[in-house]
Amino acid sequence: MWKTTVSDVLAHEINNPVSFIYGNLQYTDDYIQQLLLLIKLSAIAIPIGKNERE
């Protein structure tokens, strides 16, 4: 039979979210970089403050 202590449970509960966040940092960084590039490109393609009649 498994013997579980309170410290084992606490360690697991703390480690799980930290591992989840750490494991997804690269994906988050890639997504943010692509989003920033899209914003820059859209700012070039559609300048803000330009009157369409000009």
Short mmCIF file of N, CA and C in Angstrom, two decimals:
data_model
loop_
_atom_site.label_atom_id
_atom_site.label_comp_id
_atom_site.label_asym_id
_atom_site.label_seq_id
_atom_site.Cartn_x
_atom_site.Cartn_y
_atom_site.Cartn_z
N MET A 1 0.84 -1.18 0.00
CA MET A 1 0.00 0.00 0.00
C MET A 1 0.88 1.25 0.00
N TRP A 2 0.45 2.27 -0.73
CA TRP A 2 1.21 3.50 -0.83
C TRP A 2 1.04 4.33 0.43
N LYS A 3 2.15 4.88 0.87
CA LYS A 3 2.11 5.75 2.03
C LYS A 3 2.34 7.18 1.54
N THR A 4 1.31 8.00 1.63
CA THR A 4 1.38 9.37 1.16
C THR A 4 1.41 10.31 2.35
N THR A 5 2.34 11.22 2.31
CA THR A 5 2.43 12.20 3.38
C THR A 5 1.88 13.53 2.90
N VAL A 6 1.61 14.40 3.82
CA VAL A 6 1.10 15.72 3.48
C VAL A 6 2.13 16.47 2.63
N SER A 7 3.39 16.33 2.95
CA SER A 7 4.42 17.02 2.17
C SER A 7 4.48 16.49 0.74
N ASP A 8 4.21 15.20 0.53
CA ASP A 8 4.17 14.65 -0.83
C ASP A 8 3.03 15.28 -1.63
N VAL A 9 1.89 15.40 -1.00
CA VAL A 9 0.72 15.98 -1.67
C VAL A 9 0.98 17.44 -1.99
N LEU A 10 1.52 18.18 -1.04
CA LEU A 10 1.81 19.60 -1.27
C LEU A 10 2.85 19.77 -2.37
N ALA A 11 3.87 18.96 -2.37
CA ALA A 11 4.91 19.06 -3.39
C ALA A 11 4.32 18.80 -4.78
N HIS A 12 3.45 17.83 -4.87
CA HIS A 12 2.81 17.50 -6.15
C HIS A 12 1.92 18.65 -6.62
N GLU A 13 1.14 19.21 -5.72
CA GLU A 13 0.23 20.29 -6.09
C GLU A 13 0.98 21.55 -6.50
N ILE A 14 2.13 21.79 -5.92
CA ILE A 14 2.94 22.95 -6.28
C ILE A 14 3.69 22.69 -7.59
N ASN A 15 4.23 21.51 -7.74
CA ASN A 15 5.03 21.17 -8.91
C ASN A 15 4.20 21.09 -10.19
N ASN A 16 2.98 20.60 -10.10
CA ASN A 16 2.15 20.43 -11.28
C ASN A 16 1.92 21.73 -12.05
N PRO A 17 1.42 22.80 -11.44
CA PRO A 17 1.22 24.04 -12.19
C PRO A 17 2.54 24.65 -12.68
N VAL A 18 3.59 24.53 -11.89
CA VAL A 18 4.89 25.07 -12.31
C VAL A 18 5.38 24.33 -13.54
N SER A 19 5.25 23.04 -13.56
CA SER A 19 5.66 22.25 -14.73
C SER A 19 4.82 22.61 -15.96
N PHE A 20 3.54 22.83 -15.76
CA PHE A 20 2.65 23.19 -16.86
C PHE A 20 3.09 24.53 -17.46
N ILE A 21 3.34 25.51 -16.62
CA ILE A 21 3.75 26.83 -17.10
C ILE A 21 5.11 26.74 -17.79
N TYR A 22 6.06 26.09 -17.15
CA TYR A 22 7.40 25.96 -17.73
C TYR A 22 7.36 25.22 -19.07
N GLY A 23 6.53 24.20 -19.15
CA GLY A 23 6.45 23.41 -20.37
C GLY A 23 5.83 24.16 -21.54
N ASN A 24 5.11 25.24 -21.26
CA ASN A 24 4.44 25.98 -22.32
C ASN A 24 5.07 27.33 -22.61
N LEU A 25 6.17 27.66 -21.98
CA LEU A 25 6.79 28.96 -22.20
C LEU A 25 7.25 29.16 -23.64
N GLN A 26 7.82 28.15 -24.24
CA GLN A 26 8.31 28.28 -25.62
C GLN A 26 7.15 28.51 -26.58
N TYR A 27 6.05 27.77 -26.40
CA TYR A 27 4.89 27.96 -27.26
C TYR A 27 4.31 29.37 -27.08
N THR A 28 4.28 29.83 -25.85
CA THR A 28 3.77 31.17 -25.58
C THR A 28 4.67 32.22 -26.22
N ASP A 29 5.96 32.06 -26.12
CA ASP A 29 6.90 33.00 -26.73
C ASP A 29 6.72 33.02 -28.25
N ASP A 30 6.62 31.86 -28.86
CA ASP A 30 6.42 31.78 -30.32
C ASP A 30 5.13 32.50 -30.72
N TYR A 31 4.06 32.26 -29.98
CA TYR A 31 2.78 32.88 -30.28
C TYR A 31 2.87 34.40 -30.16
N ILE A 32 3.49 34.89 -29.11
CA ILE A 32 3.62 36.33 -28.90
C ILE A 32 4.46 36.97 -29.99
N GLN A 33 5.55 36.31 -30.38
CA GLN A 33 6.41 36.84 -31.46
C GLN A 33 5.63 36.94 -32.77
N GLN A 34 4.84 35.93 -33.08
CA GLN A 34 4.04 35.95 -34.30
C GLN A 34 2.96 37.03 -34.23
N LEU A 35 2.36 37.20 -33.07
CA LEU A 35 1.35 38.22 -32.89
C LEU A 35 1.94 39.62 -33.04
N LEU A 36 3.11 39.85 -32.46
CA LEU A 36 3.78 41.14 -32.61
C LEU A 36 4.15 41.43 -34.06
N LEU A 37 4.61 40.41 -34.77
CA LEU A 37 4.92 40.58 -36.19
C LEU A 37 3.66 40.94 -36.97
N LEU A 38 2.57 40.28 -36.68
CA LEU A 38 1.30 40.57 -37.35
C LEU A 38 0.86 42.01 -37.09
N ILE A 39 1.03 42.47 -35.87
CA ILE A 39 0.67 43.85 -35.53
C ILE A 39 1.55 44.83 -36.30
N LYS A 40 2.86 44.56 -36.37
CA LYS A 40 3.76 45.44 -37.11
C LYS A 40 3.41 45.47 -38.59
N LEU A 41 3.15 44.31 -39.16
CA LEU A 41 2.81 44.25 -40.58
C LEU A 41 1.48 44.93 -40.87
N SER A 42 0.52 44.80 -40.00
CA SER A 42 -0.76 45.45 -40.22
C SER A 42 -0.63 46.96 -40.07
N ALA A 43 0.27 47.43 -39.20
CA ALA A 43 0.50 48.86 -39.06
C ALA A 43 1.14 49.44 -40.32
N ILE A 44 1.96 48.64 -40.99
CA ILE A 44 2.57 49.08 -42.25
C ILE A 44 1.52 49.09 -43.36
N ALA A 45 0.71 48.06 -43.40
CA ALA A 45 -0.29 47.92 -44.46
C ALA A 45 -1.45 48.90 -44.29
N ILE A 46 -1.82 49.19 -43.05
CA ILE A 46 -2.95 50.08 -42.78
C ILE A 46 -2.48 51.16 -41.81
N PRO A 47 -1.87 52.20 -42.31
CA PRO A 47 -1.37 53.26 -41.41
C PRO A 47 -2.52 53.94 -40.66
N ILE A 48 -2.32 54.14 -39.39
CA ILE A 48 -3.34 54.78 -38.56
C ILE A 48 -3.24 56.29 -38.73
N GLY A 49 -4.39 56.94 -38.84
CA GLY A 49 -4.41 58.39 -38.95
C GLY A 49 -4.40 58.90 -40.37
N LYS A 50 -4.34 58.05 -41.33
CA LYS A 50 -4.39 58.47 -42.73
C LYS A 50 -5.84 58.62 -43.15
N ASN A 51 -6.13 59.71 -43.81
CA ASN A 51 -7.45 59.94 -44.32
C ASN A 51 -7.58 59.20 -45.65
N GLU A 52 -8.67 58.47 -45.83
CA GLU A 52 -8.85 57.69 -47.05
C GLU A 52 -8.99 58.56 -48.29
N ARG A 53 -9.39 59.83 -48.11
CA ARG A 53 -9.58 60.72 -49.26
C ARG A 53 -8.27 61.28 -49.78
N GLU A 54 -7.22 61.21 -49.03
CA GLU A 54 -5.93 61.77 -49.46
C GLU A 54 -5.32 60.98 -50.57
#
